Short mmCIF file of C-alpha atoms in Angstrom, two decimals:
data_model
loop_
_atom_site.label_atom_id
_atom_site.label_comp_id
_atom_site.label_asym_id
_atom_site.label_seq_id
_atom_site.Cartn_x
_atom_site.Cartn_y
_atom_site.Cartn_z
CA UNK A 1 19.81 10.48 0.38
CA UNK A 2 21.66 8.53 2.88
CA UNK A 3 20.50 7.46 6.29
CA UNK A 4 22.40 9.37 9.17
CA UNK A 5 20.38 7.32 11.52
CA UNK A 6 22.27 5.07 14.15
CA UNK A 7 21.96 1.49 13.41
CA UNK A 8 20.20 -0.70 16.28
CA UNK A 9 20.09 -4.45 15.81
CA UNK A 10 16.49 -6.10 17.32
CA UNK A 11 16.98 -7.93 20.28
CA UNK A 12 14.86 -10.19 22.45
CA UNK A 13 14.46 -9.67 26.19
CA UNK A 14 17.50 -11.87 26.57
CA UNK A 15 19.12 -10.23 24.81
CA UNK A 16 19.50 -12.27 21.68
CA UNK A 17 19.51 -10.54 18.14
CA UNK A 18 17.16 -11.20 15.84
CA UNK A 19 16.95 -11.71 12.01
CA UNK A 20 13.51 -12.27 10.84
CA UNK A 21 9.60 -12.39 11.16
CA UNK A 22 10.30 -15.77 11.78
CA UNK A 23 12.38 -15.18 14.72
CA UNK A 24 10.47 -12.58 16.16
CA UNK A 25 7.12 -14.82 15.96
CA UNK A 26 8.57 -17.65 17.97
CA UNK A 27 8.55 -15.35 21.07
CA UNK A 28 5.93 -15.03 23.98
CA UNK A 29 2.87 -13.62 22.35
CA UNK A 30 3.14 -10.26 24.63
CA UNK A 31 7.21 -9.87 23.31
CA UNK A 32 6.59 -10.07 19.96
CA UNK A 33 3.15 -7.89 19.76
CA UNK A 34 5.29 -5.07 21.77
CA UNK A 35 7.31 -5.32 19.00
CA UNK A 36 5.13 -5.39 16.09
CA UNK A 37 3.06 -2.60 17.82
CA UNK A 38 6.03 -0.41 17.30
CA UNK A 39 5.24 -0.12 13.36
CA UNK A 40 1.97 2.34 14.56
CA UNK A 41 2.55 5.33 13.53
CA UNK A 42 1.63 7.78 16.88
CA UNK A 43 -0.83 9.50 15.16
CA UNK A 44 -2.79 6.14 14.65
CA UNK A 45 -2.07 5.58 18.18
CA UNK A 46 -3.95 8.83 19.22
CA UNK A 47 -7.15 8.43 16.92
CA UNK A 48 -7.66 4.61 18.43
CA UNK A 49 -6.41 5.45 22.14
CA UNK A 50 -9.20 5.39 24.07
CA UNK A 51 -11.05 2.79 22.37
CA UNK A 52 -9.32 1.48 19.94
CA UNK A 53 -8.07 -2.12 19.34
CA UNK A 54 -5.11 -3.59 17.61
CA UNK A 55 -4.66 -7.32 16.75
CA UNK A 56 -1.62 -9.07 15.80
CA UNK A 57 -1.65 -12.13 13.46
CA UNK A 58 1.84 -13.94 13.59
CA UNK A 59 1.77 -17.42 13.68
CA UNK A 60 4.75 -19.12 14.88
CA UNK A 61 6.92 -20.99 12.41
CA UNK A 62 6.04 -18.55 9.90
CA UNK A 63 7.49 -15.61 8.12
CA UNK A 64 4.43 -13.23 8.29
CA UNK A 65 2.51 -10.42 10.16
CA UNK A 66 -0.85 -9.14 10.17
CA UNK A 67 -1.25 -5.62 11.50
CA UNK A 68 -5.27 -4.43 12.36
CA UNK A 69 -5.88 -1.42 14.36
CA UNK A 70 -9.40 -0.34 14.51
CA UNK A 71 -10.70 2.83 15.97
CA UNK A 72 -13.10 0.94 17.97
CA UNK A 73 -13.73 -3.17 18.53
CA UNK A 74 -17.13 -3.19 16.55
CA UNK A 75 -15.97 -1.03 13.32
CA UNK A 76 -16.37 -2.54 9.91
CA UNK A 77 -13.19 -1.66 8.53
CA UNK A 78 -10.28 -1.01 10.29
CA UNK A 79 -7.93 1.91 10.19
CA UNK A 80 -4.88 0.26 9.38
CA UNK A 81 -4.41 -2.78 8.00
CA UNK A 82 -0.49 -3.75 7.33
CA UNK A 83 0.28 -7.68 5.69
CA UNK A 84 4.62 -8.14 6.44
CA UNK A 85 6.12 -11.34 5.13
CA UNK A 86 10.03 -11.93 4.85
CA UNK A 87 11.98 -13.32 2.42
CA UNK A 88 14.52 -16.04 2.16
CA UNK A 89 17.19 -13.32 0.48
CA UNK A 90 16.74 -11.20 3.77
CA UNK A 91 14.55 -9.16 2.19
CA UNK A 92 10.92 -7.36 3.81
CA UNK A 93 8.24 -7.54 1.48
CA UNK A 94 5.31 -5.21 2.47
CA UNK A 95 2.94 -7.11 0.87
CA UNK A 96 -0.24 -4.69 1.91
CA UNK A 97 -1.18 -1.54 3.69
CA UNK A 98 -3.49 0.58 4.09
CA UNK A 99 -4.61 3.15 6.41
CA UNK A 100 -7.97 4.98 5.90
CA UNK A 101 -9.94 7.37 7.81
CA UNK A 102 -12.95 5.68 10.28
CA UNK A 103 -15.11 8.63 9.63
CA UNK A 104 -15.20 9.41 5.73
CA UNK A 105 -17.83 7.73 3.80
CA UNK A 106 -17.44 4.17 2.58
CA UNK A 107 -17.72 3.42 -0.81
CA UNK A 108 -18.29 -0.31 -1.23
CA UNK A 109 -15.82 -0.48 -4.41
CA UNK A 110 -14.79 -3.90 -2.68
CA UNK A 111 -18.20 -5.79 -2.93
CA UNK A 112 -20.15 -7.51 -6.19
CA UNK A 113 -23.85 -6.88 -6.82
CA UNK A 114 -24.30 -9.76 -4.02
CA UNK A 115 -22.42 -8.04 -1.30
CA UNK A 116 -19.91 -10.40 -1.70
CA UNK A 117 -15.65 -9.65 -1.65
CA UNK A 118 -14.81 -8.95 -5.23
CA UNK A 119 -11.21 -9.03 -4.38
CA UNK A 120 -10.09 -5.76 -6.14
CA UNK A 121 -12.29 -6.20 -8.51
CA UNK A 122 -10.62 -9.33 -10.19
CA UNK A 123 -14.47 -11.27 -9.45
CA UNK A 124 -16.34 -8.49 -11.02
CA UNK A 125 -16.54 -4.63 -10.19
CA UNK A 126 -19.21 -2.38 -8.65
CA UNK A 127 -19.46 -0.17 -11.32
CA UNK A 128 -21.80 2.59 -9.54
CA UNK A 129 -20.15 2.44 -6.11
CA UNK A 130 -16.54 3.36 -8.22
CA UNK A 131 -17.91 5.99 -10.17
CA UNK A 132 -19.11 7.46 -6.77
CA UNK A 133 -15.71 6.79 -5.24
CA UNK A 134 -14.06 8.31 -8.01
CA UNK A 135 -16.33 11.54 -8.07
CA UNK A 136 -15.38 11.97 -4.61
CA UNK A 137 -11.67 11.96 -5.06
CA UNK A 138 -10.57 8.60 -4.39
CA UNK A 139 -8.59 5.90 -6.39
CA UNK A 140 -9.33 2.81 -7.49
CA UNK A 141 -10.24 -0.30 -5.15
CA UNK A 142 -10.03 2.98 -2.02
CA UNK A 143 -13.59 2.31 0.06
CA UNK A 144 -12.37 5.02 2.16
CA UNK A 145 -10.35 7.89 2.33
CA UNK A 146 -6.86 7.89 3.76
CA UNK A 147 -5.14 9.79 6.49
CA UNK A 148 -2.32 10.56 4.53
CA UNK A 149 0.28 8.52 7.08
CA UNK A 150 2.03 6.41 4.98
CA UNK A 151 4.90 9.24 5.22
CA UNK A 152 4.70 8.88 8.80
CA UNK A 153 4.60 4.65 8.61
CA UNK A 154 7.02 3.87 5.93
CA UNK A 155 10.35 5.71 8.39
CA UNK A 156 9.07 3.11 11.19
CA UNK A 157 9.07 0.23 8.89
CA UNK A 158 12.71 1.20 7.45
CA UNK A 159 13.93 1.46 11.05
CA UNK A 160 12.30 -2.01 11.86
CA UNK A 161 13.83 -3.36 8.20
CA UNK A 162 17.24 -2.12 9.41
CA UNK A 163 17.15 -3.53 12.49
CA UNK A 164 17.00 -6.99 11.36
CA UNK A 165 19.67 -6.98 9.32
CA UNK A 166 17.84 -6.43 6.11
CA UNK A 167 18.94 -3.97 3.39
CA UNK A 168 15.73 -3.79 1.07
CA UNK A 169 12.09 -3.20 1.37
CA UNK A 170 10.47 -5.05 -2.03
CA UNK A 171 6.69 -4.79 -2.45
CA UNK A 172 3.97 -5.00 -5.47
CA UNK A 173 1.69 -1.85 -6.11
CA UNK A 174 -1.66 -3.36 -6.95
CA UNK A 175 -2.36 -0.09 -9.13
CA UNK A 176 -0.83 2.80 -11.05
CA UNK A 177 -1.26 5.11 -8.31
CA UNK A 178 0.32 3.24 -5.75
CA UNK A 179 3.04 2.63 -7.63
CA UNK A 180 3.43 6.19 -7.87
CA UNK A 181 2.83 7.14 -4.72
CA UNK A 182 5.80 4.57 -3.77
CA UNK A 183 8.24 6.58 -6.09
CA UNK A 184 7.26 9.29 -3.76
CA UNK A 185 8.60 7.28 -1.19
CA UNK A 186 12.01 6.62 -2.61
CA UNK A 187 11.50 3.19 -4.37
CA UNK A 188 12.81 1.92 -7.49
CA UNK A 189 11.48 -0.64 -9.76
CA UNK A 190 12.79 -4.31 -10.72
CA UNK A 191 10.42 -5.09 -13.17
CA UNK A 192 8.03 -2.05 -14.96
CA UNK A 193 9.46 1.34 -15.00
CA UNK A 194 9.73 0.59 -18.89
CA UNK A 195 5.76 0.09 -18.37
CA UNK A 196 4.99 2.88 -16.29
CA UNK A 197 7.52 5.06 -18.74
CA UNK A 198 5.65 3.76 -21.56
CA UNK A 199 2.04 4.51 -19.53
CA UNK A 200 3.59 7.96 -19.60
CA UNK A 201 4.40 8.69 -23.11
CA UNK A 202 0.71 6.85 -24.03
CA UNK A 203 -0.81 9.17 -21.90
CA UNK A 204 0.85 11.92 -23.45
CA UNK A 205 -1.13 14.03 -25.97
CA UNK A 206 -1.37 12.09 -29.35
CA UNK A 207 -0.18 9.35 -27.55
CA UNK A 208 -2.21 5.82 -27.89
CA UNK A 209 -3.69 6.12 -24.43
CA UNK A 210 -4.74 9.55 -24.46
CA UNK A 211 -6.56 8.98 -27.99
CA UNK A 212 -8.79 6.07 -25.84
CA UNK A 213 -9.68 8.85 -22.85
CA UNK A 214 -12.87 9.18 -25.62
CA UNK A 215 -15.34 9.27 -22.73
CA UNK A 216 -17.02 5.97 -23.63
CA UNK A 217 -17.06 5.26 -19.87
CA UNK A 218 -16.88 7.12 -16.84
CA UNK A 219 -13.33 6.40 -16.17
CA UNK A 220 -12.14 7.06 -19.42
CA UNK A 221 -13.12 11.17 -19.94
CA UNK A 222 -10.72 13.64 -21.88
CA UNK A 223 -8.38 15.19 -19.48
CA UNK A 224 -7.98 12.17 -17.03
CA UNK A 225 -4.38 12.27 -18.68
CA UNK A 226 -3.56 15.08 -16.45
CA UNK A 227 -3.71 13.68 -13.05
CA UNK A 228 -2.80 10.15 -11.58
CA UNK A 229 -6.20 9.47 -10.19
CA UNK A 230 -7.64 9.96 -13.65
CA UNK A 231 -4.81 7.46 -15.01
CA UNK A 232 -5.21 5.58 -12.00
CA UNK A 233 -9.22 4.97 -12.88
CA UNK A 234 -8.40 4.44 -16.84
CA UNK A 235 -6.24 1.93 -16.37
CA UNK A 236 -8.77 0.38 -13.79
CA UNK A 237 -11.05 0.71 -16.60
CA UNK A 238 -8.86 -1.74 -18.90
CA UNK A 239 -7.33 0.85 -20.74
CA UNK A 240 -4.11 -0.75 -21.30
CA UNK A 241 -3.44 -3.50 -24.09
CA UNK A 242 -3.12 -5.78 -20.71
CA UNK A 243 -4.34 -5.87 -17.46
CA UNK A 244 -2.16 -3.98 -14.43
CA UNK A 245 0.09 -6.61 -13.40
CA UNK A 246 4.10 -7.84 -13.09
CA UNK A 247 5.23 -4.70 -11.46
CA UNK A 248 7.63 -4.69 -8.59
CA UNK A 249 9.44 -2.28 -6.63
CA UNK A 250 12.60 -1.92 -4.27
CA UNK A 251 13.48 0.28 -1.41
CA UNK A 252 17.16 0.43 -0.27
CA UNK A 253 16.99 1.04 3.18
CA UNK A 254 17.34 4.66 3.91
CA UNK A 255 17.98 5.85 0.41
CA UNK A 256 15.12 7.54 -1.83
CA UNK A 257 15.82 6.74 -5.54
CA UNK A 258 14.28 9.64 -7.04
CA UNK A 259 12.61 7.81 -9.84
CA UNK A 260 9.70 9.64 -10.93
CA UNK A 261 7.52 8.61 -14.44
CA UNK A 262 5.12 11.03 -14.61
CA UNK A 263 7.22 14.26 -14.42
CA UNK A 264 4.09 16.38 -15.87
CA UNK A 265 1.28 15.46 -13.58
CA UNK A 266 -0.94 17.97 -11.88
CA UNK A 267 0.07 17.97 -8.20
#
């Protein structure tokens, strides 16, 4: 689906057009966070409005952005967090985001048996706190859950993509279901739709993967084939032959690909 949207270039207060993170974060700090503050979503803008808080992390000389909005100064986790770098092939790489609701319940999926960062569970995983997280709906390495906006963030980021100049959006989903989620979105892959094709047919009764849902774990019960939280947790689990990893996606600025590899999930 093409983009009937007019095409605005970025410009600095002199007028000047700009091409990059880089450009934008050698401007006065109050230019370039008016700028960056236009990838909030108004919704998000509502919930933190009256005392909310939103830092912005660009460091001149560099090609990145950090994005925190928190629904209040002193909150432990913050409602959207957004990570931005760009690329030297004039590409955006949305390298993290996430936007979760203040007032669910955490679910400290993110923290070893010392309270420590497990960072997504690559330093160890908090076994009990997952199976709690998944029980209540969520996916894996999710302390929270979301506010469904990404539908209402990812048009904002396009329009700030486009105006740089840039044609593509690339990015890494850190786990099956984001990387389905994104095909909602309108990406495409560069490397692993043969993997997530190949997730599907395993998954797929009689298939490999579906013979291991065998309910030796939590995360690994019959009928977790069905749904992409319960592939989402398997493969979390270690399912596969080899761990989630080397996957890469593409969005072409204002076109949605309509790739979608698991055709026969329960919506």
């Amino acid at each position: 689906m093409a983009n009937d949207t007019e095409h605005k270039v970025l410009t600095d207060s002199g007028g000047r057009q700009l091409f990059s993170l880089y450009d934008i974060n050698r401007l006065p700090a109050a230019e370039k966070e008016a700028i960056y503050r236009s990838l909030l979503p108004e919704r998000l803008l509502e919930l933190i409005r009256d005392r909310g808080s939103v830092e912005v992390i660009a460091p001149e000389g560099l090609r990145f952005l950090r994005l925190v909005a928190r629904r209040a100064p002193e909150d432990r986790d913050p409602v959207f967090f957004l990570e931005l770098c760009d690329t030297h092939h004039c590409q955006m790489e949305l390298s993290f985001c996430t936007i979760a609701d203040p007032m669910a319940p955490r679910y400290d999926v993110d923290l070893d048996e010392y309270g420590k960062n497990n960072l997504f569970a690559t330093l160890g995983r908090n076994l009990a706190e997952e199976e709690r997280a998944m029980e209540a709906g969520l996916f894996p390495n999710q302390t929270r859950r979301g506010l469904r906006m990404f539908g209402e963030f990812l048009p904002l980021l396009e329009r700030f993509t486009e105006a740089l100049g840039m044609p593509l959006i690339v990015g890494e989903p850190l786990t099956y279901d984001n990387a389905i989620r994104y095909e909602k979105y309108g990406f495409d892959y560069t490397v692993g739709k043969r993997l997530m094709q190949e997730i599907d047919a395993g998954f797929a009764p009689g298939g490999v993967l579906y013979q291991r849902l065998d309910g030796s774990t939590p995360f690994r019960r019959p009928g977790m084939e069905k749904s992409v939280q319960g592939r989402s947790w398997a493969i979390h689990d270690g399912i596969l032959d080899e761990p989630w990893d080397e996957v890469r996606i593409y969005k072409t600025i204002g076109v949605h690909a309509g790739v979608d590899t698991f055709p026969g999930r329960e919506r």
